[in-house]
Amino acid sequence: MTEYTSIVTDVQNRVGYITLNRPEALNALNSELLTELVEVALRFDADTEIGAIVITGSERAFAAGADIKQMAELGFSDMYLGGPFPGWQGFERMRTPVIAAVAGFALGGGCELAMMCDIIIAADTAKFGQPEINLGVIPGFGGSQRLPRAIGKAKAAEMVLTGRMIGAEEAERSGLVSRVVPAADLLDEARKTAETIASKSLLAVYAAKDALQAAQEMPLSEGLRFERHAFAAAFATEDQKEGMRAFAEKREPHFKNR
Ligand code: CO8
């Protein structure tokens, strides 16, 4: 397996793992880390032997944001043209479900990276925030758009305008994270969830992810139309026959991704 400088990767039981690994900077997202992260995530995404991806950090930090020191002296054109972080949008177009397993700080770009994932599982130590306002800027990896959609305008506005962090319990209450677990169990819970997803029909999983994505982006009438077509399309697959026959025959299904 390729050696990376700022991440550690692994594949087990149809799940791809990416661990952010810049402990000296609380996993701040610099160009090198983001380039490696996106490269590996896209490689996992293209591999149909991988049915789910887990992204995690350390006990202390998932990621404390984009690397402030790397951005500090840049100008408008540097940032607008992609600057130190080109290509990260590729991450948003992946079809494989991604789970963020978050312990410690998930701030700025770290919170935004977690929100780009399909599911966030939080350790009880997790802290989420968009503190860019304290630096004289605003969220830039999608936080001003995804946070209000995830937790509603009122709380998102308070977080983005004041920089207030929220803890794991408040994040769960607000709908930002799917579950809070003891820090010691975080990776195990993420693994179990990822392996569960990876055991399903890839075709159904991709379609379900597409439909969930449509719910974030389309008006209800269009989203419902999208779902109607995607649901009917599932009946063109062998996996639908297998899944429904297995139910009737009271046995586990054996999906072939066909
Ligand atoms: N960038 C660079 N270095 C960082 C960052 C960061 N975001 N966060 C922490 N570090 C470094 C610190 O500088 C320190 O390094 P050193 O030991 O060399 O001084 C080391 O990590 C440890 O950090 P602290 O000593 O500060 O640890 P504390 O436990 O005292 O504090 C905090 C932890 C509260 C997390 C604190 O480090 C902090 O406030 N960090 C910054 C959080 C922040 O403001 N994040 C938002 C960054 S801006 C952003 O993410 C915009 C994203 C959009 C980009 C879009 C581009 C297109």
PDB file of N, CA and C in Angstrom, residues 126-184:
ATOM      1  N   ALA A 126     -16.398  15.021  21.186  1.00  0.00           N
ATOM      2  CA  ALA A 126     -16.382  15.820  19.944  1.00  0.00           C
ATOM      3  C   ALA A 126     -16.846  17.249  20.197  1.00  0.00           C
ATOM      4  N   LYS A 127     -16.227  18.171  19.473  1.00  0.00           N
ATOM      5  CA  LYS A 127     -16.631  19.590  19.534  1.00  0.00           C
ATOM      6  C   LYS A 127     -16.693  20.101  18.103  1.00  0.00           C
ATOM      7  N   PHE A 128     -17.864  20.632  17.728  1.00  0.00           N
ATOM      8  CA  PHE A 128     -18.058  21.107  16.361  1.00  0.00           C
ATOM      9  C   PHE A 128     -18.143  22.635  16.367  1.00  0.00           C
ATOM     10  N   GLY A 129     -17.583  23.261  15.352  1.00  0.00           N
ATOM     11  CA  GLY A 129     -17.695  24.716  15.290  1.00  0.00           C
ATOM     12  C   GLY A 129     -17.236  25.265  13.964  1.00  0.00           C
ATOM     13  N   GLN A 130     -17.715  26.484  13.674  1.00  0.00           N
ATOM     14  CA  GLN A 130     -17.276  27.222  12.477  1.00  0.00           C
ATOM     15  C   GLN A 130     -16.684  28.535  12.992  1.00  0.00           C
ATOM     16  N   PRO A 131     -15.442  28.492  13.462  1.00  0.00           N
ATOM     17  CA  PRO A 131     -14.863  29.687  14.097  1.00  0.00           C
ATOM     18  C   PRO A 131     -14.209  30.674  13.133  1.00  0.00           C
ATOM     19  N   GLU A 132     -14.486  30.535  11.828  1.00  0.00           N
ATOM     20  CA  GLU A 132     -13.800  31.395  10.847  1.00  0.00           C
ATOM     21  C   GLU A 132     -14.011  32.880  11.126  1.00  0.00           C
ATOM     22  N   ILE A 133     -15.183  33.211  11.716  1.00  0.00           N
ATOM     23  CA  ILE A 133     -15.498  34.627  11.978  1.00  0.00           C
ATOM     24  C   ILE A 133     -14.426  35.256  12.870  1.00  0.00           C
ATOM     25  N   ASN A 134     -13.812  34.440  13.727  1.00  0.00           N
ATOM     26  CA  ASN A 134     -12.743  34.942  14.617  1.00  0.00           C
ATOM     27  C   ASN A 134     -11.470  35.272  13.854  1.00  0.00           C
ATOM     28  N   LEU A 135     -11.384  34.773  12.609  1.00  0.00           N
ATOM     29  CA  LEU A 135     -10.185  35.000  11.789  1.00  0.00           C
ATOM     30  C   LEU A 135     -10.438  36.078  10.733  1.00  0.00           C
ATOM     31  N   GLY A 136     -11.636  36.659  10.775  1.00  0.00           N
ATOM     32  CA  GLY A 136     -11.963  37.681   9.780  1.00  0.00           C
ATOM     33  C   GLY A 136     -12.413  37.113   8.458  1.00  0.00           C
ATOM     34  N   VAL A 137     -12.830  35.843   8.446  1.00  0.00           N
ATOM     35  CA  VAL A 137     -13.351  35.245   7.201  1.00  0.00           C
ATOM     36  C   VAL A 137     -14.652  34.489   7.504  1.00  0.00           C
ATOM     37  N   ILE A 138     -15.125  33.718   6.548  1.00  0.00           N
ATOM     38  CA  ILE A 138     -16.350  32.942   6.735  1.00  0.00           C
ATOM     39  C   ILE A 138     -16.057  31.490   6.320  1.00  0.00           C
ATOM     40  N   PRO A 139     -16.961  30.569   6.605  1.00  0.00           N
ATOM     41  CA  PRO A 139     -16.731  29.182   6.165  1.00  0.00           C
ATOM     42  C   PRO A 139     -16.528  29.127   4.647  1.00  0.00           C
ATOM     43  N   GLY A 140     -15.654  28.226   4.193  1.00  0.00           N
ATOM     44  CA  GLY A 140     -15.339  28.189   2.755  1.00  0.00           C
ATOM     45  C   GLY A 140     -15.395  26.814   2.129  1.00  0.00           C
ATOM     46  N   PHE A 141     -15.592  25.786   2.955  1.00  0.00           N
ATOM     47  CA  PHE A 141     -15.755  24.428   2.411  1.00  0.00           C
ATOM     48  C   PHE A 141     -17.220  23.998   2.525  1.00  0.00           C
ATOM     49  N   GLY A 142     -18.152  24.944   2.433  1.00  0.00           N
ATOM     50  CA  GLY A 142     -19.573  24.577   2.411  1.00  0.00           C
ATOM     51  C   GLY A 142     -20.315  24.751   3.727  1.00  0.00           C
ATOM     52  N   GLY A 143     -19.647  25.233   4.769  1.00  0.00           N
ATOM     53  CA  GLY A 143     -20.279  25.297   6.094  1.00  0.00           C
ATOM     54  C   GLY A 143     -21.484  26.220   6.168  1.00  0.00           C
ATOM     55  N   SER A 144     -21.438  27.343   5.433  1.00  0.00           N
ATOM     56  CA  SER A 144     -22.567  28.286   5.521  1.00  0.00           C
ATOM     57  C   SER A 144     -23.807  27.710   4.849  1.00  0.00           C
ATOM     58  N   GLN A 145     -23.637  26.679   4.029  1.00  0.00           N
ATOM     59  CA  GLN A 145     -24.764  26.055   3.333  1.00  0.00           C
ATOM     60  C   GLN A 145     -25.203  24.750   4.001  1.00  0.00           C
ATOM     61  N   ARG A 146     -24.228  23.928   4.386  1.00  0.00           N
ATOM     62  CA  ARG A 146     -24.598  22.619   4.947  1.00  0.00           C
ATOM     63  C   ARG A 146     -25.040  22.721   6.401  1.00  0.00           C
ATOM     64  N   LEU A 147     -24.433  23.638   7.171  1.00  0.00           N
ATOM     65  CA  LEU A 147     -24.801  23.700   8.589  1.00  0.00           C
ATOM     66  C   LEU A 147     -26.272  24.109   8.775  1.00  0.00           C
ATOM     67  N   PRO A 148     -26.770  25.173   8.091  1.00  0.00           N
ATOM     68  CA  PRO A 148     -28.200  25.488   8.239  1.00  0.00           C
ATOM     69  C   PRO A 148     -29.111  24.351   7.784  1.00  0.00           C
ATOM     70  N   ARG A 149     -28.690  23.633   6.713  1.00  0.00           N
ATOM     71  CA  ARG A 149     -29.520  22.504   6.267  1.00  0.00           C
ATOM     72  C   ARG A 149     -29.518  21.393   7.319  1.00  0.00           C
ATOM     73  N   ALA A 150     -28.391  21.238   8.018  1.00  0.00           N
ATOM     74  CA  ALA A 150     -28.288  20.141   8.995  1.00  0.00           C
ATOM     75  C   ALA A 150     -28.985  20.479  10.302  1.00  0.00           C
ATOM     76  N   ILE A 151     -28.820  21.711  10.792  1.00  0.00           N
ATOM     77  CA  ILE A 151     -29.307  21.992  12.155  1.00  0.00           C
ATOM     78  C   ILE A 151     -30.291  23.148  12.209  1.00  0.00           C
ATOM     79  N   GLY A 152     -30.646  23.711  11.056  1.00  0.00           N
ATOM     80  CA  GLY A 152     -31.589  24.832  11.048  1.00  0.00           C
ATOM     81  C   GLY A 152     -30.861  26.162  11.112  1.00  0.00           C
ATOM     82  N   LYS A 153     -31.588  27.200  10.684  1.00  0.00           N
ATOM     83  CA  LYS A 153     -30.954  28.510  10.510  1.00  0.00           C
ATOM     84  C   LYS A 153     -30.532  29.134  11.833  1.00  0.00           C
ATOM     85  N   ALA A 154     -31.363  29.001  12.862  1.00  0.00           N
ATOM     86  CA  ALA A 154     -31.105  29.759  14.087  1.00  0.00           C
ATOM     87  C   ALA A 154     -29.779  29.348  14.721  1.00  0.00           C
ATOM     88  N   LYS A 155     -29.609  28.053  14.925  1.00  0.00           N
ATOM     89  CA  LYS A 155     -28.389  27.592  15.583  1.00  0.00           C
ATOM     90  C   LYS A 155     -27.170  27.757  14.661  1.00  0.00           C
ATOM     91  N   ALA A 156     -27.384  27.511  13.361  1.00  0.00           N
ATOM     92  CA  ALA A 156     -26.269  27.679  12.420  1.00  0.00           C
ATOM     93  C   ALA A 156     -25.812  29.127  12.403  1.00  0.00           C
ATOM     94  N   ALA A 157     -26.773  30.046  12.402  1.00  0.00           N
ATOM     95  CA  ALA A 157     -26.412  31.472  12.374  1.00  0.00           C
ATOM     96  C   ALA A 157     -25.627  31.831  13.626  1.00  0.00           C
ATOM     97  N   GLU A 158     -26.067  31.307  14.772  1.00  0.00           N
ATOM     98  CA  GLU A 158     -25.343  31.615  16.006  1.00  0.00           C
ATOM     99  C   GLU A 158     -23.904  31.081  15.923  1.00  0.00           C
ATOM    100  N   MET A 159     -23.771  29.857  15.428  1.00  0.00           N
ATOM    101  CA  MET A 159     -22.419  29.267  15.358  1.00  0.00           C
ATOM    102  C   MET A 159     -21.518  30.009  14.374  1.00  0.00           C
ATOM    103  N   VAL A 160     -22.074  30.341  13.188  1.00  0.00           N
ATOM    104  CA  VAL A 160     -21.242  30.964  12.152  1.00  0.00           C
ATOM    105  C   VAL A 160     -20.926  32.424  12.511  1.00  0.00           C
ATOM    106  N   LEU A 161     -21.892  33.102  13.160  1.00  0.00           N
ATOM    107  CA  LEU A 161     -21.685  34.537  13.447  1.00  0.00           C
ATOM    108  C   LEU A 161     -20.896  34.788  14.720  1.00  0.00           C
ATOM    109  N   THR A 162     -20.949  33.827  15.675  1.00  0.00           N
ATOM    110  CA  THR A 162     -20.207  34.047  16.931  1.00  0.00           C
ATOM    111  C   THR A 162     -18.983  33.144  17.048  1.00  0.00           C
ATOM    112  N   GLY A 163     -18.953  32.057  16.289  1.00  0.00           N
ATOM    113  CA  GLY A 163     -17.849  31.106  16.412  1.00  0.00           C
ATOM    114  C   GLY A 163     -18.035  30.122  17.561  1.00  0.00           C
ATOM    115  N   ARG A 164     -19.235  30.126  18.193  1.00  0.00           N
ATOM    116  CA  ARG A 164     -19.460  29.220  19.332  1.00  0.00           C
ATOM    117  C   ARG A 164     -19.374  27.761  18.903  1.00  0.00           C
ATOM    118  N   MET A 165     -18.656  26.978  19.717  1.00  0.00           N
ATOM    119  CA  MET A 165     -18.570  25.529  19.447  1.00  0.00           C
ATOM    120  C   MET A 165     -19.719  24.827  20.161  1.00  0.00           C
ATOM    121  N   ILE A 166     -20.145  23.701  19.617  1.00  0.00           N
ATOM    122  CA  ILE A 166     -21.126  22.874  20.320  1.00  0.00           C
ATOM    123  C   ILE A 166     -20.500  21.502  20.610  1.00  0.00           C
ATOM    124  N   GLY A 167     -20.905  20.932  21.730  1.00  0.00           N
ATOM    125  CA  GLY A 167     -20.405  19.613  22.110  1.00  0.00           C
ATOM    126  C   GLY A 167     -21.206  18.509  21.438  1.00  0.00           C
ATOM    127  N   ALA A 168     -20.798  17.274  21.695  1.00  0.00           N
ATOM    128  CA  ALA A 168     -21.400  16.122  21.022  1.00  0.00           C
ATOM    129  C   ALA A 168     -22.894  15.998  21.321  1.00  0.00           C
ATOM    130  N   GLU A 169     -23.283  16.217  22.588  1.00  0.00           N
ATOM    131  CA  GLU A 169     -24.707  16.056  22.943  1.00  0.00           C
ATOM    132  C   GLU A 169     -25.563  17.071  22.191  1.00  0.00           C
ATOM    133  N   GLU A 170     -25.096  18.324  22.191  1.00  0.00           N
ATOM    134  CA  GLU A 170     -25.862  19.370  21.491  1.00  0.00           C
ATOM    135  C   GLU A 170     -25.892  19.076  19.992  1.00  0.00           C
ATOM    136  N   ALA A 171     -24.782  18.544  19.471  1.00  0.00           N
ATOM    137  CA  ALA A 171     -24.736  18.218  18.034  1.00  0.00           C
ATOM    138  C   ALA A 171     -25.739  17.110  17.707  1.00  0.00           C
ATOM    139  N   GLU A 172     -25.885  16.159  18.610  1.00  0.00           N
ATOM    140  CA  GLU A 172     -26.847  15.078  18.351  1.00  0.00           C
ATOM    141  C   GLU A 172     -28.281  15.601  18.458  1.00  0.00           C
ATOM    142  N   ARG A 173     -28.520  16.408  19.517  1.00  0.00           N
ATOM    143  CA  ARG A 173     -29.858  17.000  19.697  1.00  0.00           C
ATOM    144  C   ARG A 173     -30.263  17.824  18.487  1.00  0.00           C
ATOM    145  N   SER A 174     -29.279  18.472  17.851  1.00  0.00           N
ATOM    146  CA  SER A 174     -29.568  19.377  16.740  1.00  0.00           C
ATOM    147  C   SER A 174     -29.642  18.658  15.396  1.00  0.00           C
ATOM    148  N   GLY A 175     -29.300  17.381  15.369  1.00  0.00           N
ATOM    149  CA  GLY A 175     -29.396  16.635  14.114  1.00  0.00           C
ATOM    150  C   GLY A 175     -28.127  16.664  13.275  1.00  0.00           C
ATOM    151  N   LEU A 176     -27.028  17.201  13.836  1.00  0.00           N
ATOM    152  CA  LEU A 176     -25.779  17.235  13.059  1.00  0.00           C
ATOM    153  C   LEU A 176     -25.124  15.862  13.004  1.00  0.00           C
ATOM    154  N   VAL A 177     -25.244  15.102  14.096  1.00  0.00           N
ATOM    155  CA  VAL A 177     -24.603  13.783  14.137  1.00  0.00           C
ATOM    156  C   VAL A 177     -25.674  12.717  14.344  1.00  0.00           C
ATOM    157  N   SER A 178     -25.388  11.516  13.848  1.00  0.00           N
ATOM    158  CA  SER A 178     -26.411  10.476  13.947  1.00  0.00           C
ATOM    159  C   SER A 178     -26.391   9.826  15.328  1.00  0.00           C
ATOM    160  N   ARG A 179     -25.204   9.798  15.957  1.00  0.00           N
ATOM    161  CA  ARG A 179     -25.076   9.095  17.232  1.00  0.00           C
ATOM    162  C   ARG A 179     -23.897   9.615  18.017  1.00  0.00           C
ATOM    163  N   VAL A 180     -23.998   9.598  19.349  1.00  0.00           N
ATOM    164  CA  VAL A 180     -22.847   9.894  20.205  1.00  0.00           C
ATOM    165  C   VAL A 180     -22.497   8.612  20.942  1.00  0.00           C
ATOM    166  N   VAL A 181     -21.210   8.283  20.945  1.00  0.00           N
ATOM    167  CA  VAL A 181     -20.777   7.047  21.605  1.00  0.00           C
ATOM    168  C   VAL A 181     -19.579   7.379  22.496  1.00  0.00           C
ATOM    169  N   PRO A 182     -19.294   6.542  23.500  1.00  0.00           N
ATOM    170  CA  PRO A 182     -18.097   6.785  24.298  1.00  0.00           C
ATOM    171  C   PRO A 182     -16.868   6.801  23.390  1.00  0.00           C
ATOM    172  N   ALA A 183     -15.907   7.684  23.718  1.00  0.00           N
ATOM    173  CA  ALA A 183     -14.743   7.862  22.832  1.00  0.00           C
ATOM    174  C   ALA A 183     -14.044   6.528  22.546  1.00  0.00           C
ATOM    175  N   ALA A 184     -13.990   5.670  23.551  1.00  0.00           N
ATOM    176  CA  ALA A 184     -13.267   4.395  23.378  1.00  0.00           C
ATOM    177  C   ALA A 184     -13.958   3.489  22.354  1.00  0.00           C
TER     178      ALA A 184
END
